[in-house]
């Protein structure tokens, strides 16, 4: 479980996040949703320490994240996996070297053990046999999957995904969502996902917060979405007139 | 006639305000910004000096960088060195012509000019352009594409992993390139004046062997090490803290070259004052 405790973040005089308090639950798909520029990425980076909050703190179970020293921080980070918006694969390395990188850097596993683990992770994301390819030779969806494989290679307890399906077609996006969700369930991971994709919200959203103007405007699960009368939420999920009509019809029928 | 109208007064005030603001910017902001950069540069180098997470990974990266910097720069170093020597030899040949200075001095002058000044300085200025801009855009690209964030998340000390191997590689390889450059320059001088008949082969050789002072060699290596540290660390700094956007990346790479060059010349001056 990860808990954000009244987090404030400003860049210069511009406040981006104000008084964010929430819990991200173990074994659940925790979603941070909101329009572009709502501060989702900033919040995610605060959670993993790539940015410092102006005020407030973050708890990893019973560890106060910002009070950790360098060594402790490194130990905690070995339990964190993260999938970046642009996948952030190292382009001078092959798929195999990318996935192997955390093991090369932090473990004393033998080459054979590492290769087995790489192959297992590749299989897990349905990319078996792509070992020798370079990131530039892969499609966007495949890059995301390699990114996921690299994020889970050290069996993380916490998984962060920044817009895992941005730039993907809806079908591929769904595959990625399901993959992340399955991995979360299998290994009982605390997964935090940033998204502005309403499909993800409706498919995998178990514990959702909606960011709007730097504050949490709504929280709930996918089952609460349709029936909520929160206007900001409805405006976000049912953004197009077409979807608004669909929702009205669905509500009329009960 | 000048009318003191409300409009004129306000215009004057506006001009004064703008002037004052820009003055304030220059008097207060600019030194602060420089201090900010110096502070961040030093703290970056501080984090870069740390125990490697995994020696073999750093070792591999260092070897790769040595190869890139060393082998990659051989052609350009070869080319400029030939011309440094050739131009110096011809220039001195013209100047010594008709004077009482013995003609074999050409070899001696070319040798010392190459060792003390031309090879370390010009090689490093050129390498700042080649290696420096390359380092800045490589690291800057990694920052912009979130590669650095990705490594940080894994627990990698990115300042160390991305900068230390490059520094070590440069500090080893660039002095070797400089020494090589000095030898090639002497040969370049030979090519310019011996086949063209300014002086004979034995005369040039005699000049190159005359008045040898090992201190000059030491000076060359002090310069080479200092300059390679400057060009590598400054370029890495520019890349490591690049802001987002391709314009910023271009700026970082330009700044890497410009600041390295200015600092190299500055250091050259101080070494000349202190060590000669
Ligand atoms: N490093 C930064 N410096 C200044 N402003 C930033 C920085 N990072 C993000 N912002 C601002 O914070 C706001 C939220 O950005 P972000 O979290 O990236 O939004 P999104 O929800 O689309 O991920 C934006 O208005 C952005 O301009
Ligand atoms: Mg974002």
PDB file of N, CA and C in Angstrom, chain B residues 89 96 103-113 186 193 199 203-210:
ATOM      1  N   UNK B  89      55.751  25.080 -39.276  1.00  0.00           N
ATOM      2  CA  UNK B  89      57.074  24.970 -39.899  1.00  0.00           C
ATOM      3  C   UNK B  89      57.244  25.997 -41.011  1.00  0.00           C
ATOM      4  N   UNK B  96      62.353  32.993 -40.354  1.00  0.00           N
ATOM      5  CA  UNK B  96      63.782  32.842 -40.095  1.00  0.00           C
ATOM      6  C   UNK B  96      64.613  33.141 -41.332  1.00  0.00           C
ATOM      7  N   UNK B 103      68.971  27.743 -39.562  1.00  0.00           N
ATOM      8  CA  UNK B 103      67.751  27.234 -40.173  1.00  0.00           C
ATOM      9  C   UNK B 103      67.245  25.965 -39.477  1.00  0.00           C
ATOM     10  N   UNK B 104      68.170  25.203 -38.857  1.00  0.00           N
ATOM     11  CA  UNK B 104      67.728  23.956 -38.227  1.00  0.00           C
ATOM     12  C   UNK B 104      66.829  24.230 -37.010  1.00  0.00           C
ATOM     13  N   UNK B 105      66.785  25.491 -36.564  1.00  0.00           N
ATOM     14  CA  UNK B 105      65.898  25.851 -35.446  1.00  0.00           C
ATOM     15  C   UNK B 105      64.424  25.552 -35.756  1.00  0.00           C
ATOM     16  N   UNK B 106      64.109  25.459 -37.048  1.00  0.00           N
ATOM     17  CA  UNK B 106      62.717  25.181 -37.416  1.00  0.00           C
ATOM     18  C   UNK B 106      62.214  23.919 -36.709  1.00  0.00           C
ATOM     19  N   UNK B 107      63.016  22.869 -36.757  1.00  0.00           N
ATOM     20  CA  UNK B 107      62.624  21.605 -36.113  1.00  0.00           C
ATOM     21  C   UNK B 107      62.401  21.798 -34.620  1.00  0.00           C
ATOM     22  N   UNK B 108      63.297  22.550 -34.006  1.00  0.00           N
ATOM     23  CA  UNK B 108      63.203  22.781 -32.572  1.00  0.00           C
ATOM     24  C   UNK B 108      61.936  23.574 -32.224  1.00  0.00           C
ATOM     25  N   UNK B 109      61.672  24.612 -33.026  1.00  0.00           N
ATOM     26  CA  UNK B 109      60.516  25.470 -32.733  1.00  0.00           C
ATOM     27  C   UNK B 109      59.198  24.709 -32.951  1.00  0.00           C
ATOM     28  N   UNK B 110      59.132  23.965 -34.055  1.00  0.00           N
ATOM     29  CA  UNK B 110      57.921  23.192 -34.328  1.00  0.00           C
ATOM     30  C   UNK B 110      57.665  22.206 -33.186  1.00  0.00           C
ATOM     31  N   UNK B 111      58.726  21.534 -32.735  1.00  0.00           N
ATOM     32  CA  UNK B 111      58.565  20.541 -31.681  1.00  0.00           C
ATOM     33  C   UNK B 111      57.987  21.184 -30.415  1.00  0.00           C
ATOM     34  N   UNK B 112      58.618  22.256 -29.976  1.00  0.00           N
ATOM     35  CA  UNK B 112      58.152  22.846 -28.712  1.00  0.00           C
ATOM     36  C   UNK B 112      56.793  23.516 -28.856  1.00  0.00           C
ATOM     37  N   UNK B 113      56.572  24.144 -30.008  1.00  0.00           N
ATOM     38  CA  UNK B 113      55.271  24.762 -30.232  1.00  0.00           C
ATOM     39  C   UNK B 113      54.170  23.696 -30.180  1.00  0.00           C
ATOM     40  N   UNK B 186      54.984  17.137 -35.550  1.00  0.00           N
ATOM     41  CA  UNK B 186      56.406  17.245 -35.896  1.00  0.00           C
ATOM     42  C   UNK B 186      56.636  16.649 -37.290  1.00  0.00           C
ATOM     43  N   UNK B 193      58.464  21.352 -44.870  1.00  0.00           N
ATOM     44  CA  UNK B 193      59.700  22.097 -45.172  1.00  0.00           C
ATOM     45  C   UNK B 193      60.821  21.261 -45.768  1.00  0.00           C
ATOM     46  N   UNK B 199      64.992  23.048 -45.799  1.00  0.00           N
ATOM     47  CA  UNK B 199      66.180  22.521 -45.132  1.00  0.00           C
ATOM     48  C   UNK B 199      66.229  21.021 -45.369  1.00  0.00           C
ATOM     49  N   UNK B 203      69.058  18.205 -41.033  1.00  0.00           N
ATOM     50  CA  UNK B 203      68.940  19.485 -40.325  1.00  0.00           C
ATOM     51  C   UNK B 203      67.654  19.522 -39.489  1.00  0.00           C
ATOM     52  N   UNK B 204      66.550  19.078 -40.117  1.00  0.00           N
ATOM     53  CA  UNK B 204      65.265  19.061 -39.402  1.00  0.00           C
ATOM     54  C   UNK B 204      65.377  18.156 -38.182  1.00  0.00           C
ATOM     55  N   UNK B 205      65.988  16.968 -38.382  1.00  0.00           N
ATOM     56  CA  UNK B 205      66.133  16.015 -37.277  1.00  0.00           C
ATOM     57  C   UNK B 205      66.979  16.618 -36.169  1.00  0.00           C
ATOM     58  N   UNK B 206      68.017  17.323 -36.553  1.00  0.00           N
ATOM     59  CA  UNK B 206      68.885  17.957 -35.554  1.00  0.00           C
ATOM     60  C   UNK B 206      68.073  18.949 -34.731  1.00  0.00           C
ATOM     61  N   UNK B 207      67.265  19.740 -35.428  1.00  0.00           N
ATOM     62  CA  UNK B 207      66.430  20.725 -34.723  1.00  0.00           C
ATOM     63  C   UNK B 207      65.488  20.047 -33.754  1.00  0.00           C
ATOM     64  N   UNK B 208      64.846  18.983 -34.205  1.00  0.00           N
ATOM     65  CA  UNK B 208      63.876  18.294 -33.348  1.00  0.00           C
ATOM     66  C   UNK B 208      64.559  17.730 -32.099  1.00  0.00           C
ATOM     67  N   UNK B 209      65.865  17.390 -32.219  1.00  0.00           N
ATOM     68  CA  UNK B 209      66.570  16.802 -31.077  1.00  0.00           C
ATOM     69  C   UNK B 209      67.203  17.856 -30.168  1.00  0.00           C
ATOM     70  N   UNK B 210      67.215  19.101 -30.619  1.00  0.00           N
ATOM     71  CA  UNK B 210      67.958  20.115 -29.855  1.00  0.00           C
ATOM     72  C   UNK B 210      67.172  20.663 -28.669  1.00  0.00           C
TER      73      UNK B 210
END
